[in-house]
XYZ file of N, CA, C and O in Angstrom:
464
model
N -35.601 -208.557 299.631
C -35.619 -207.838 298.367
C -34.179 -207.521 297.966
O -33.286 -207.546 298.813
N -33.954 -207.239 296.757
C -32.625 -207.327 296.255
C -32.607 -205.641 295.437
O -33.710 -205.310 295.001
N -31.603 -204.751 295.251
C -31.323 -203.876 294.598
C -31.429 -204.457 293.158
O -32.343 -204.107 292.412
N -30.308 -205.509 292.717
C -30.291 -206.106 291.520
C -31.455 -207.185 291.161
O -31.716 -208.132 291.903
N -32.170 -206.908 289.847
C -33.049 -208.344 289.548
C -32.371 -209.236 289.215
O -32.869 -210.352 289.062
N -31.076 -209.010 289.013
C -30.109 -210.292 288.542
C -29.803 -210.880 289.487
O -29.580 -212.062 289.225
N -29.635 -210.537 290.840
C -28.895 -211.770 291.846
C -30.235 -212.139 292.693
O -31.346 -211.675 292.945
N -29.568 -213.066 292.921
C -30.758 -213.540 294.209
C -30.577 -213.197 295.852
O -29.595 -213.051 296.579
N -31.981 -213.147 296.049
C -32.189 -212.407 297.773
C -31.589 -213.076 298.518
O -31.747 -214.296 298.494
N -30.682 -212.447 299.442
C -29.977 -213.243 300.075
C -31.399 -214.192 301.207
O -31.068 -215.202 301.829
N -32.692 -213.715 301.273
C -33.819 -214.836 301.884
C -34.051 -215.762 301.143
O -34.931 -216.574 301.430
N -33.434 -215.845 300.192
C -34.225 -217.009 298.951
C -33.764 -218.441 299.311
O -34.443 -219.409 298.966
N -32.918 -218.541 299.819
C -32.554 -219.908 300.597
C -31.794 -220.947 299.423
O -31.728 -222.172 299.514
N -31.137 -219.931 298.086
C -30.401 -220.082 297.020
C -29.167 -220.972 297.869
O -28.379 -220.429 298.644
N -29.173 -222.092 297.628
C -28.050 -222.741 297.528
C -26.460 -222.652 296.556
O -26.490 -223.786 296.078
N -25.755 -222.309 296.257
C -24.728 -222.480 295.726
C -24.424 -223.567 295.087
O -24.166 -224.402 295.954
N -24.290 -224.103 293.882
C -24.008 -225.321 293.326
C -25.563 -226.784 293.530
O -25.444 -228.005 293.430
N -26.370 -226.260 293.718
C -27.519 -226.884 293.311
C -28.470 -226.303 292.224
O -28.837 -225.163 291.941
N -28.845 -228.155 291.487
C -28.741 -227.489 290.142
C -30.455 -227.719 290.250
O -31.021 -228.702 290.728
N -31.084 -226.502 289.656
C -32.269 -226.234 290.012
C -33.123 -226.887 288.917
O -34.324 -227.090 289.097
N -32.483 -227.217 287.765
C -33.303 -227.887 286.469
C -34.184 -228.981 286.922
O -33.794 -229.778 287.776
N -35.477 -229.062 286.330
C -36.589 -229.489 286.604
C -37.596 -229.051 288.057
O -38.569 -229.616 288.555
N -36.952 -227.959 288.385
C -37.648 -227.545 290.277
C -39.025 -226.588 289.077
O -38.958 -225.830 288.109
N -40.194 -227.257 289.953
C -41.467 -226.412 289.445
C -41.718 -225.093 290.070
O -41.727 -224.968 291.294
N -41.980 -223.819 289.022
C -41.632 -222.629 289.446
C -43.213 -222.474 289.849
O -44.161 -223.155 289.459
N -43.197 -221.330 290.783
C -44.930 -221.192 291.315
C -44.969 -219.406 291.536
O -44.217 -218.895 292.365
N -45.839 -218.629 290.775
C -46.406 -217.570 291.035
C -47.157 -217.050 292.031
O -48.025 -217.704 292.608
N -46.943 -216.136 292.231
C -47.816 -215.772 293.393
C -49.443 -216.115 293.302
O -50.251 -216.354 294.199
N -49.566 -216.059 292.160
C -51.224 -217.405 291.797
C -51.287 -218.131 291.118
O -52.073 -218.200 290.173
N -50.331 -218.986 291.477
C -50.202 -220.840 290.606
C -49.085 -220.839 289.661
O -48.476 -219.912 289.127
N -48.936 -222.497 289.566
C -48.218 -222.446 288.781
C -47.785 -221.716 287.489
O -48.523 -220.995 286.817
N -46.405 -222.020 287.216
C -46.267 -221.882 285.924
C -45.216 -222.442 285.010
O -44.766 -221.753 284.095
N -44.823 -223.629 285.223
C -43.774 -223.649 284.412
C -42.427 -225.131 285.662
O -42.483 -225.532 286.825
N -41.441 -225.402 284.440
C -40.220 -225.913 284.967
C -39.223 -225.337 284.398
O -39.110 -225.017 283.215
N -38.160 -225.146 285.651
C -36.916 -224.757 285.378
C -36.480 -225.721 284.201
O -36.867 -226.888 284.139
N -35.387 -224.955 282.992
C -35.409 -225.956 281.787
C -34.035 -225.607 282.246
O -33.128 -226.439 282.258
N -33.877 -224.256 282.658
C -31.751 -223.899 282.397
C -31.772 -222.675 283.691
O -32.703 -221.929 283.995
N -30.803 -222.748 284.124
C -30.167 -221.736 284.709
C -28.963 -221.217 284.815
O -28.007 -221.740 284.243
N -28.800 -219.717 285.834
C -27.745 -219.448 285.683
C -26.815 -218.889 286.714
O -26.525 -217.766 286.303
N -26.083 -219.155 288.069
C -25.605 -218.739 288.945
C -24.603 -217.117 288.758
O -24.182 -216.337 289.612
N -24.547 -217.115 287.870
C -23.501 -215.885 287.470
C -23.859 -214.809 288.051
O -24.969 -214.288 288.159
N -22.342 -214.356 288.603
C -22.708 -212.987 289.833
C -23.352 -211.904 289.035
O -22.779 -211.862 287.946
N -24.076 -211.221 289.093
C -25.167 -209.946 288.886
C -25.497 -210.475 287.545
O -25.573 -209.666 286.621
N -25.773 -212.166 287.247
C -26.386 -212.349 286.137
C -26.808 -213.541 286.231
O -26.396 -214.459 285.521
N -27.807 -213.668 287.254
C -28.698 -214.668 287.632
C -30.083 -214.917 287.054
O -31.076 -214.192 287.122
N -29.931 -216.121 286.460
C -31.708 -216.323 285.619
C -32.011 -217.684 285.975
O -31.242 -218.596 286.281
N -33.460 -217.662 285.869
C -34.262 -218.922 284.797
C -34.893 -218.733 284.133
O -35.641 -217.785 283.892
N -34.513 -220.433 283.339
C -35.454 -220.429 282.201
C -36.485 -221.288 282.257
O -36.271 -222.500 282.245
N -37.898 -220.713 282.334
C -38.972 -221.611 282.852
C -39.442 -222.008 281.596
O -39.492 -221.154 280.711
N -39.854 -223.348 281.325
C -40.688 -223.906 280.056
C -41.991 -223.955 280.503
O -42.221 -224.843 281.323
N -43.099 -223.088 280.116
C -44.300 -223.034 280.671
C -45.131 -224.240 280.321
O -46.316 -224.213 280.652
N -44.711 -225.172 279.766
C -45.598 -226.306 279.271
C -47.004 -225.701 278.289
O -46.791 -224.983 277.312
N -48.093 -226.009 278.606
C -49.549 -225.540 277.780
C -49.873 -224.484 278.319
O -50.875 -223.927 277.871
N -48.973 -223.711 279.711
C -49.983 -222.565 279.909
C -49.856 -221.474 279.183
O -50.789 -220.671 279.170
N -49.005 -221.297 278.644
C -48.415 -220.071 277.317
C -48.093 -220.899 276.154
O -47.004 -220.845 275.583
N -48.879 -221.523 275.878
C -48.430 -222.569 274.510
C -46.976 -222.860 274.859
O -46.040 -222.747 274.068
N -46.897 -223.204 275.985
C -45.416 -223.959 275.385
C -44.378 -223.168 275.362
O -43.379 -223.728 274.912
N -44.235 -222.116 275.663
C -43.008 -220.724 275.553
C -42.192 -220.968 276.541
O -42.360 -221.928 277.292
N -41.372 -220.265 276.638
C -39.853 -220.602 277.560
C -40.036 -219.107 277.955
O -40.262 -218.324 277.032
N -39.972 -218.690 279.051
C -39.700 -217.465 279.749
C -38.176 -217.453 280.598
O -37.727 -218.478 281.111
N -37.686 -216.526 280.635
C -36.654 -215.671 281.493
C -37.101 -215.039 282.678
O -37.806 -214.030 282.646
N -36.711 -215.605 283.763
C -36.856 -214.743 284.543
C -35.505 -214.443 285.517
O -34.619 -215.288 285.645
N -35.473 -213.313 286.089
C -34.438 -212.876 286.359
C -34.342 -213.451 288.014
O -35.313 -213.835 288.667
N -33.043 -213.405 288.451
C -33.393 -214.335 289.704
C -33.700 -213.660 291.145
O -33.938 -214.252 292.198
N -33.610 -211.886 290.850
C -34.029 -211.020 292.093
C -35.861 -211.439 291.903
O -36.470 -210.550 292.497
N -36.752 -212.348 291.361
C -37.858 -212.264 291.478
C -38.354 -213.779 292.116
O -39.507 -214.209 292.069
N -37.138 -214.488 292.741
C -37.381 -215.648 293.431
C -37.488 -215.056 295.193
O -36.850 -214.283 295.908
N -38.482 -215.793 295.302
C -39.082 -215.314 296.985
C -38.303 -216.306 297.501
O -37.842 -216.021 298.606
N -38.004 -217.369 297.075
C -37.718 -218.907 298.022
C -37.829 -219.761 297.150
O -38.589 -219.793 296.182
N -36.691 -220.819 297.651
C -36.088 -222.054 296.816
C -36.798 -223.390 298.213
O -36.336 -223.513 299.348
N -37.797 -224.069 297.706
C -37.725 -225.977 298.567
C -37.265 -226.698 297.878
O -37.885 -227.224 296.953
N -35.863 -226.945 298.190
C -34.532 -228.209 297.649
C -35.514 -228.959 297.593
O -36.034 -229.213 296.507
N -36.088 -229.599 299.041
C -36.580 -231.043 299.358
C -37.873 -230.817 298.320
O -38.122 -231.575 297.383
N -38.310 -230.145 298.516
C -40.055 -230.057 297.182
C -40.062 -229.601 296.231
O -41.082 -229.238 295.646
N -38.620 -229.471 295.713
C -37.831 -229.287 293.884
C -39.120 -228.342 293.838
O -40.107 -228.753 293.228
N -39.159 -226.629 294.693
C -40.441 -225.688 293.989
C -39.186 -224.461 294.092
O -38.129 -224.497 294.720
N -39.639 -223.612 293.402
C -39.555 -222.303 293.632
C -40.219 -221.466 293.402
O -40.705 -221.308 292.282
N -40.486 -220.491 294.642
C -41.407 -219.319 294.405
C -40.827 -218.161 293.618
O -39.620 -217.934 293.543
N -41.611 -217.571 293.138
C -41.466 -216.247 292.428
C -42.639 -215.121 293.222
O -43.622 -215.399 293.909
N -42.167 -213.984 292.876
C -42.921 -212.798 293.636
C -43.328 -212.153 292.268
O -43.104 -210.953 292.104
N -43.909 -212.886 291.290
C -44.869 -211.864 290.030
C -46.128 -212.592 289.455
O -45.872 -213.796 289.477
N -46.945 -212.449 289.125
C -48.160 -212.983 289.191
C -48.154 -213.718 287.582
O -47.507 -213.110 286.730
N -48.740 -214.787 287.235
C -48.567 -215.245 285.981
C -49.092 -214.260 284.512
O -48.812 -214.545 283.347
N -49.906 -213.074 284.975
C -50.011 -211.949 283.946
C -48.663 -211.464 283.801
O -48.300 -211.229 282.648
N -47.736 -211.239 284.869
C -46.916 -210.357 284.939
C -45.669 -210.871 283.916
O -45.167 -210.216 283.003
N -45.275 -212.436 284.406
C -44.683 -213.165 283.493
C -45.079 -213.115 282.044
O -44.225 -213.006 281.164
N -45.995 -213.171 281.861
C -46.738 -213.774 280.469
C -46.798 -212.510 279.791
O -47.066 -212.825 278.631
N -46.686 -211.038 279.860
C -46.536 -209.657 279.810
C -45.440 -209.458 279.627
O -45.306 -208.449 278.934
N -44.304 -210.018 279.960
C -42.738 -210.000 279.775
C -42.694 -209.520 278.674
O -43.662 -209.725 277.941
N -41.543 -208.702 278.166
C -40.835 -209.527 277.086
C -40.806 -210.609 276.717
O -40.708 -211.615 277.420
N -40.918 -210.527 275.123
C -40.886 -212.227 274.464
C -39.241 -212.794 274.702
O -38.266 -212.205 274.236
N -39.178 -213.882 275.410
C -37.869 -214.886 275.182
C -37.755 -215.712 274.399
O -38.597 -216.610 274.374
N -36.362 -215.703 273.214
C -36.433 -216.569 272.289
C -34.812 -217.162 272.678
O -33.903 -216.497 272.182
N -34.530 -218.000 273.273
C -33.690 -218.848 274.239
C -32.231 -218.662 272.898
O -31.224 -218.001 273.147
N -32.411 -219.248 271.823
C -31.762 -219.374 270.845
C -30.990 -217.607 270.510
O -29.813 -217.477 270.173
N -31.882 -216.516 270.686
C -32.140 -215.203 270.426
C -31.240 -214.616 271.506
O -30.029 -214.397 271.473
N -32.162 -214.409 272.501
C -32.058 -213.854 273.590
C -31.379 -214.427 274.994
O -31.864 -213.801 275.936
N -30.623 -215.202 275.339
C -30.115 -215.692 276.353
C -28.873 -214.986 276.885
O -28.662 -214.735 278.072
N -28.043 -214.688 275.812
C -26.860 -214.082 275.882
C -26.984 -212.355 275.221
O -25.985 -211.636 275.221
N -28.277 -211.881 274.710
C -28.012 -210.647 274.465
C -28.203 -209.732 275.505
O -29.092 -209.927 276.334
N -27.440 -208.713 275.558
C -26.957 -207.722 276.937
C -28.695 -206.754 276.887
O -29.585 -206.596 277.723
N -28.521 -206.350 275.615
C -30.155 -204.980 275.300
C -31.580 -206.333 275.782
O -32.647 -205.943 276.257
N -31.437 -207.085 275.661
C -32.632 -207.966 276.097
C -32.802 -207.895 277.464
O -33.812 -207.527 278.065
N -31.335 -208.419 278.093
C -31.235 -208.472 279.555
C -31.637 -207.079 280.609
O -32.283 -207.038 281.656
N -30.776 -205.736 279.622
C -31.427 -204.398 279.917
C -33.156 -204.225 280.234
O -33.799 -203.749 281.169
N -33.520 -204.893 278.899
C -34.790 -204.574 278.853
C -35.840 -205.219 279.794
O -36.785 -204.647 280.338
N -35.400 -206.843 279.896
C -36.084 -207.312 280.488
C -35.791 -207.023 282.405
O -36.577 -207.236 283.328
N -34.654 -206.587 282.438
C -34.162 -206.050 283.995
C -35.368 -204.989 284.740
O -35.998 -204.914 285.795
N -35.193 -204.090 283.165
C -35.991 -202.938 283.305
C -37.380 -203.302 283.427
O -37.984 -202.648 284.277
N -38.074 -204.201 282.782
C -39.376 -205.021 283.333
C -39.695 -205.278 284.488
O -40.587 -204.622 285.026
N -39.085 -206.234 285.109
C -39.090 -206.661 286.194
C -38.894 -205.798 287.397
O -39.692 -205.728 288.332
N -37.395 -204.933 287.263
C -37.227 -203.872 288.114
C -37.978 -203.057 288.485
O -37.810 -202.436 289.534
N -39.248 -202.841 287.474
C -40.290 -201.788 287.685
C -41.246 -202.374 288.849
O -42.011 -201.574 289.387
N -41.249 -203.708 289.264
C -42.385 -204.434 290.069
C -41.968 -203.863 291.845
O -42.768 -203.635 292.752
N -40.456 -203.762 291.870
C -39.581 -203.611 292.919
C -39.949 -202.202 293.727
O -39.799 -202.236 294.949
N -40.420 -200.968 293.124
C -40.579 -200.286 293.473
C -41.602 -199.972 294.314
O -41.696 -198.834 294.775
């Protein structure tokens, strides 16, 4: 577990300089989605999952303290929030929201609440 939702657990088995685009993300009950973008940046770690048809098609953020574990070799990554929990988010509008700080607040503050 991580203090910050922005960095990743040091258990997550986060590689440094592997690029995670296209690794299929998996909820604690099923899929949901492919990595479309990410972001290594110290205390500002994300992905951006493209949910395909299971949310019509939406692009979610997720912050990278909510990755349980990275399989290089089986391009997966786990997440520790259930696909309600995602889909309950805050709305991500990639174009919008990628770089705004009050989004990142907000959505920190989302996620951060699961941690407790």
């Amino acid at each position: 577990m991580t203090d910050n939702v922005w960095g990743y657990r040091t258990t997550s088995g986060r590689l440094q300089g592997t690029d995670l685009t296209g690794f299929k993300v998996e909820a604690t009950d099923g899929a949901i989605g492919k990595v479309g973008k990410h972001s290594d940046e110290v205390d500002a770690s994300y992905l951006v999952v493209d949910t395909g048809p299971w949310i019509f098609g939406k692009e979610v953020l997720l912050p990278a303290g909510t990755v349980i574990s990275i399989d290089t070799d089986g391009q997966r990554i786990y997440v520790d929030r259930t696909k309600d929990q995602i889909k309950d988010a805050p709305e991500f509008i990639q174009e919008k929201h990628l770089y705004d700080e009050e989004y990142h607040h907000r959505l920190g503050g989302y996620y951060g609440g699961f941690f407790g």
